[in-house]
mmCIF file of C-alpha atoms in Angstrom:
data_model
loop_
_atom_site.group_PDB
_atom_site.id
_atom_site.type_symbol
_atom_site.label_atom_id
_atom_site.label_comp_id
_atom_site.label_asym_id
_atom_site.label_seq_id
_atom_site.Cartn_x
_atom_site.Cartn_y
_atom_site.Cartn_z
ATOM 1 C CA MET A 1 -18.920 -7.220 -5.744
ATOM 2 C CA ALA A 2 -19.557 -10.871 -6.648
ATOM 3 C CA ASP A 3 -19.287 -10.075 -10.374
ATOM 4 C CA THR A 4 -15.834 -8.496 -10.150
ATOM 5 C CA PHE A 5 -14.585 -11.230 -7.812
ATOM 6 C CA ALA A 6 -15.571 -13.785 -10.417
ATOM 7 C CA GLU A 7 -14.521 -11.698 -13.429
ATOM 8 C CA PHE A 8 -10.955 -11.363 -12.181
ATOM 9 C CA ALA A 9 -10.789 -14.672 -10.300
ATOM 10 C CA MET A 10 -10.008 -12.865 -7.058
ATOM 11 C CA PRO A 11 -9.795 -15.120 -3.988
ATOM 12 C CA ASP A 12 -13.353 -15.352 -2.696
ATOM 13 C CA THR A 13 -13.299 -16.139 1.012
ATOM 14 C CA ASP A 14 -14.916 -14.721 4.116
ATOM 15 C CA LEU A 15 -11.627 -12.984 4.918
ATOM 16 C CA THR A 16 -11.171 -11.364 1.515
ATOM 17 C CA ARG A 17 -14.769 -10.175 1.410
ATOM 18 C CA ALA A 18 -14.380 -8.673 4.877
ATOM 19 C CA ALA A 19 -11.201 -6.890 3.772
ATOM 20 C CA TYR A 20 -12.921 -5.619 0.622
ATOM 21 C CA ASP A 21 -15.842 -4.319 2.679
ATOM 22 C CA LEU A 22 -13.486 -2.614 5.127
ATOM 23 C CA ALA A 23 -11.565 -0.881 2.340
ATOM 24 C CA PHE A 24 -14.704 0.381 0.615
ATOM 25 C CA THR A 25 -16.234 1.498 3.908
ATOM 26 C CA ALA A 26 -13.206 3.274 5.379
ATOM 27 C CA GLU A 27 -11.454 4.636 2.292
ATOM 28 C CA GLN A 28 -12.521 7.280 -0.164
ATOM 29 C CA ARG A 29 -13.827 5.626 -3.317
ATOM 30 C CA ALA A 30 -10.841 6.600 -5.479
ATOM 31 C CA LEU A 31 -8.476 5.125 -2.888
ATOM 32 C CA ALA A 32 -10.499 1.922 -2.599
ATOM 33 C CA HIS A 33 -10.373 1.500 -6.382
ATOM 34 C CA HIS A 34 -6.607 2.015 -6.217
ATOM 35 C CA SER A 35 -6.356 -0.686 -3.562
ATOM 36 C CA VAL A 36 -8.101 -3.269 -5.752
ATOM 37 C CA ARG A 37 -5.983 -2.298 -8.755
ATOM 38 C CA VAL A 38 -2.841 -2.784 -6.673
ATOM 39 C CA TYR A 39 -3.874 -6.396 -6.089
ATOM 40 C CA LEU A 40 -4.826 -7.050 -9.697
ATOM 41 C CA PHE A 41 -1.648 -5.470 -11.061
ATOM 42 C CA GLY A 42 0.585 -7.053 -8.420
ATOM 43 C CA ARG A 43 -0.817 -10.507 -9.137
ATOM 44 C CA ALA A 44 -0.360 -9.966 -12.882
ATOM 45 C CA LEU A 45 3.274 -8.912 -12.403
ATOM 46 C CA GLY A 46 3.807 -12.055 -10.359
ATOM 47 C CA GLU A 47 2.330 -14.198 -13.098
ATOM 48 C CA ALA A 48 4.660 -12.515 -15.597
ATOM 49 C CA ARG A 49 7.500 -13.805 -13.410
ATOM 50 C CA GLY A 50 6.017 -17.283 -13.240
ATOM 51 C CA LEU A 51 4.548 -16.859 -9.758
ATOM 52 C CA ARG A 52 1.168 -18.556 -9.607
ATOM 53 C CA PRO A 53 -1.336 -17.595 -6.876
ATOM 54 C CA GLY A 54 -1.973 -20.415 -4.446
ATOM 55 C CA ASP A 55 1.228 -22.131 -5.551
ATOM 56 C CA ALA A 56 4.088 -19.648 -5.197
ATOM 57 C CA TYR A 57 2.363 -17.540 -2.550
ATOM 58 C CA ASP A 58 -0.729 -17.129 -0.369
ATOM 59 C CA ASP A 59 -3.187 -15.305 -2.631
ATOM 60 C CA GLU A 60 -5.526 -14.530 0.240
ATOM 61 C CA LEU A 61 -2.763 -12.689 2.108
ATOM 62 C CA LEU A 62 -1.721 -10.774 -1.012
ATOM 63 C CA PHE A 63 -5.312 -9.671 -1.533
ATOM 64 C CA VAL A 64 -5.731 -8.506 2.058
ATOM 65 C CA ALA A 65 -2.386 -6.685 2.062
ATOM 66 C CA CYS A 66 -3.237 -4.853 -1.155
ATOM 67 C CA LEU A 67 -6.808 -3.993 -0.182
ATOM 68 C CA LEU A 68 -5.703 -2.578 3.176
ATOM 69 C CA HIS A 69 -2.294 -1.150 2.248
ATOM 70 C CA ASP A 70 -3.513 2.476 2.433
ATOM 71 C CA MET A 71 -5.668 2.214 5.548
ATOM 72 C CA GLY A 72 -3.222 4.591 7.178
ATOM 73 C CA LEU A 73 -4.753 7.330 5.015
ATOM 74 C CA THR A 74 -8.229 6.867 6.508
ATOM 75 C CA ASP A 75 -9.748 8.435 9.591
ATOM 76 C CA GLU A 76 -9.564 5.052 11.301
ATOM 77 C CA GLY A 77 -5.870 4.689 10.535
ATOM 78 C CA ASP A 78 -4.740 8.260 11.165
ATOM 79 C CA GLY A 79 -2.338 7.653 14.031
ATOM 80 C CA ASP A 80 1.004 9.222 14.908
ATOM 81 C CA GLN A 81 3.250 7.159 12.625
ATOM 82 C CA ARG A 82 3.986 7.361 8.908
ATOM 83 C CA PHE A 83 0.881 6.234 7.046
ATOM 84 C CA GLU A 84 2.407 2.939 5.911
ATOM 85 C CA VAL A 85 3.023 1.800 9.499
ATOM 86 C CA ASP A 86 -0.334 3.095 10.743
ATOM 87 C CA GLY A 87 -2.013 1.160 7.945
ATOM 88 C CA ALA A 88 -0.069 -1.989 8.761
ATOM 89 C CA ASP A 89 -1.226 -1.748 12.377
ATOM 90 C CA VAL A 90 -4.864 -1.346 11.306
ATOM 91 C CA ALA A 91 -4.592 -4.356 9.008
ATOM 92 C CA ALA A 92 -2.978 -6.443 11.744
ATOM 93 C CA GLY A 93 -5.783 -5.562 14.150
ATOM 94 C CA PHE A 94 -8.357 -6.493 11.521
ATOM 95 C CA LEU A 95 -6.704 -9.863 10.887
ATOM 96 C CA GLU A 96 -6.353 -10.634 14.578
ATOM 97 C CA GLY A 97 -10.049 -9.910 14.977
ATOM 98 C CA GLN A 98 -10.728 -12.411 12.194
ATOM 99 C CA GLY A 99 -8.761 -15.094 14.030
ATOM 100 C CA VAL A 100 -5.874 -15.185 11.547
ATOM 101 C CA ALA A 101 -2.700 -16.905 12.757
ATOM 102 C CA PRO A 102 0.117 -14.595 13.941
ATOM 103 C CA ASP A 103 2.583 -15.718 11.255
ATOM 104 C CA ARG A 104 0.100 -14.788 8.523
ATOM 105 C CA VAL A 105 -0.689 -11.479 10.233
ATOM 106 C CA ARG A 106 3.031 -10.689 10.194
ATOM 107 C CA VAL A 107 3.255 -11.186 6.426
ATOM 108 C CA VAL A 108 0.476 -8.671 5.813
ATOM 109 C CA TRP A 109 1.970 -6.224 8.326
ATOM 110 C CA GLU A 110 5.336 -6.318 6.590
ATOM 111 C CA ALA A 111 3.800 -6.052 3.117
ATOM 112 C CA ILE A 112 1.945 -2.875 4.075
ATOM 113 C CA ALA A 113 4.630 -1.278 6.241
ATOM 114 C CA LEU A 114 7.276 -1.768 3.535
ATOM 115 C CA HIS A 115 5.272 -1.130 0.383
ATOM 116 C CA THR A 116 6.903 2.274 -0.326
ATOM 117 C CA SER A 117 10.426 1.242 0.733
ATOM 118 C CA VAL A 118 12.286 1.033 -2.567
ATOM 119 C CA GLY A 119 14.667 -1.899 -2.882
ATOM 120 C CA ILE A 120 13.531 -3.811 0.213
ATOM 121 C CA PRO A 121 10.191 -5.555 -0.550
ATOM 122 C CA GLN A 122 11.637 -7.010 -3.760
ATOM 123 C CA ARG A 123 14.023 -9.113 -1.673
ATOM 124 C CA MET A 124 11.269 -10.559 0.493
ATOM 125 C CA ARG A 125 8.560 -13.180 0.065
ATOM 126 C CA PRO A 126 6.130 -12.793 -2.875
ATOM 127 C CA GLU A 127 3.178 -11.430 -0.907
ATOM 128 C CA ILE A 128 5.377 -8.542 0.239
ATOM 129 C CA ALA A 129 7.145 -8.012 -3.077
ATOM 130 C CA LEU A 130 3.954 -8.065 -5.138
ATOM 131 C CA THR A 131 2.118 -5.621 -2.864
ATOM 132 C CA SER A 132 4.899 -3.110 -3.458
ATOM 133 C CA ALA A 133 5.112 -3.920 -7.175
ATOM 134 C CA GLY A 134 1.374 -3.508 -7.647
ATOM 135 C CA ALA A 135 1.422 -0.159 -5.882
ATOM 136 C CA GLY A 136 4.340 1.047 -7.987
ATOM 137 C CA LEU A 137 2.620 0.016 -11.185
ATOM 138 C CA ASP A 138 -0.711 1.617 -10.320
ATOM 139 C CA VAL A 139 0.725 4.897 -9.033
ATOM 140 C CA ALA A 140 3.720 5.391 -11.321
ATOM 141 C CA GLY A 141 3.161 2.945 -14.174
ATOM 142 C CA LEU A 142 6.290 0.964 -13.262
ATOM 143 C CA HIS A 143 6.594 -2.176 -15.421
ATOM 144 C CA ALA A 144 3.197 -1.622 -17.030
ATOM 145 C CA ASP A 145 4.657 -3.108 -20.202
ATOM 146 C CA ARG A 146 4.677 -6.504 -18.490
ATOM 147 C CA LEU A 147 0.889 -6.657 -18.245
ATOM 148 C CA PRO A 148 -1.040 -8.811 -20.722
ATOM 149 C CA GLU A 149 -2.442 -6.874 -23.662
ATOM 150 C CA GLY A 150 -5.774 -5.268 -22.783
ATOM 151 C CA TYR A 151 -5.560 -6.232 -19.114
ATOM 152 C CA ALA A 152 -5.114 -2.686 -17.775
ATOM 153 C CA ASP A 153 -8.151 -1.571 -19.778
ATOM 154 C CA ARG A 154 -10.268 -4.292 -18.162
ATOM 155 C CA VAL A 155 -9.044 -3.343 -14.710
ATOM 156 C CA HIS A 156 -9.705 0.360 -15.265
ATOM 157 C CA ALA A 157 -13.188 -0.359 -16.605
ATOM 158 C CA ALA A 158 -14.069 -2.193 -13.395
ATOM 159 C CA TYR A 159 -12.165 0.109 -11.008
ATOM 160 C CA PRO A 160 -11.700 3.482 -12.731
ATOM 161 C CA ARG A 161 -9.306 6.229 -11.665
ATOM 162 C CA LEU A 162 -11.707 8.681 -10.089
ATOM 163 C CA GLU A 163 -9.055 11.208 -9.028
ATOM 164 C CA LYS A 164 -5.579 12.083 -10.223
ATOM 165 C CA GLY A 165 -3.163 9.847 -8.399
ATOM 166 C CA SER A 166 -6.123 8.213 -6.640
ATOM 167 C CA GLY A 167 -6.199 11.219 -4.313
ATOM 168 C CA LEU A 168 -3.040 10.010 -2.575
ATOM 169 C CA THR A 169 -1.175 13.307 -2.585
ATOM 170 C CA HIS A 170 -3.729 15.391 -0.762
ATOM 171 C CA LEU A 171 -4.461 12.588 1.714
ATOM 172 C CA VAL A 172 -0.780 12.241 2.625
ATOM 173 C CA VAL A 173 -0.167 15.986 2.772
ATOM 174 C CA ASP A 174 -3.308 16.764 4.793
ATOM 175 C CA GLN A 175 -2.221 14.294 7.464
ATOM 176 C CA ILE A 176 1.295 15.723 7.629
ATOM 177 C CA VAL A 177 0.109 19.319 7.870
ATOM 178 C CA ARG A 178 -1.831 18.300 10.978
ATOM 179 C CA LYS A 179 0.829 15.918 12.310
ATOM 180 C CA PRO A 180 4.339 16.708 11.008
ATOM 181 C CA ALA A 181 5.774 13.690 12.848
ATOM 182 C CA LYS A 182 4.040 11.498 10.248
ATOM 183 C CA ALA A 183 6.735 12.578 7.764
ATOM 184 C CA PRO A 184 10.023 11.215 9.132
ATOM 185 C CA PHE A 185 13.096 12.492 7.291
ATOM 186 C CA GLY A 186 13.833 10.452 4.164
ATOM 187 C CA SER A 187 10.462 8.691 3.957
ATOM 188 C CA LEU A 188 8.066 8.834 1.004
ATOM 189 C CA PRO A 189 5.549 10.873 3.043
ATOM 190 C CA TYR A 190 8.331 13.353 3.821
ATOM 191 C CA GLU A 191 9.249 13.714 0.156
ATOM 192 C CA ILE A 192 5.632 14.075 -0.982
ATOM 193 C CA ALA A 193 5.086 16.812 1.595
ATOM 194 C CA ARG A 194 8.358 18.543 0.730
ATOM 195 C CA GLN A 195 7.558 18.584 -2.983
ATOM 196 C CA SER A 196 4.068 19.858 -2.168
ATOM 197 C CA GLY A 197 5.523 22.896 -0.418
ATOM 198 C CA VAL A 198 4.901 21.886 3.180
ATOM 199 C CA ASP A 199 7.339 23.537 5.613
ATOM 200 C CA LEU A 200 8.429 20.497 7.591
ATOM 201 C CA LYS A 201 10.997 22.297 9.746
ATOM 202 C CA VAL A 202 13.207 19.227 9.713
ATOM 203 C CA PRO A 203 16.978 19.697 10.110
ATOM 204 C CA SER A 204 19.052 18.806 7.082
ATOM 205 C CA TRP A 205 21.364 15.812 7.081
ATOM 206 C CA ALA A 206 24.351 18.113 7.576
ATOM 207 C CA GLU A 207 22.626 19.838 10.497
ATOM 208 C CA GLN A 208 21.847 16.519 12.136
ATOM 209 C CA LEU A 209 25.472 15.444 11.846
ATOM 210 C CA GLU A 210 26.616 18.762 13.284
ATOM 211 C CA ARG A 211 24.330 18.370 16.299
ATOM 212 C CA ALA A 212 25.281 14.777 16.991
ATOM 213 C CA TRP A 213 27.794 14.157 19.787
ATOM 214 C CA SER A 214 28.509 17.799 20.248
ATOM 215 C CA GLY A 215 31.543 18.316 22.449
ATOM 216 C CA VAL A 216 32.850 14.757 22.056
ATOM 217 C CA ALA A 217 36.418 14.618 20.778
#
């Protein structure tokens, strides 16, 4: 762990090491690798925009948000909410246990809860925006052309893709099959499950409108 922290100049503090350990203990290895890549890619996208860690944003908070952004897909984080919100709650509990100030906990909570909400994180503070951007780049290759030449190869050598899509699809779908309420209509989990053939038994938009205020003139 010390070698990759130094190799990529990742913030090396008691808090970041604890977050790293939590991710690699709780998450499947492919997912943990994805979580580190999200940080490394998100930070690089920020630098491409002139955002310097420690200057334009709190690099420690970005690291923690990225490392723990998929904790909702672990056994520990498998609650009754969509995985993004469950993961945000796990991360907040972890930070509170580490004595982190409430305002900093809130930044990480928002970064994780909103990381799949297209069009929203980009309008918020850098720690939140870059968590979402890093996830989008690692999963879908969004804005990969903005990375420095050879950088993605270095990242993949240190944290290789061990499963297609980092195993995200089956983790999301498996949770929803057991707990359909984890796929609220219109969310990313809902769409992943729908495209994977899960029968969600959710009323369509038109059906919801038809049911609303029945009998009211």
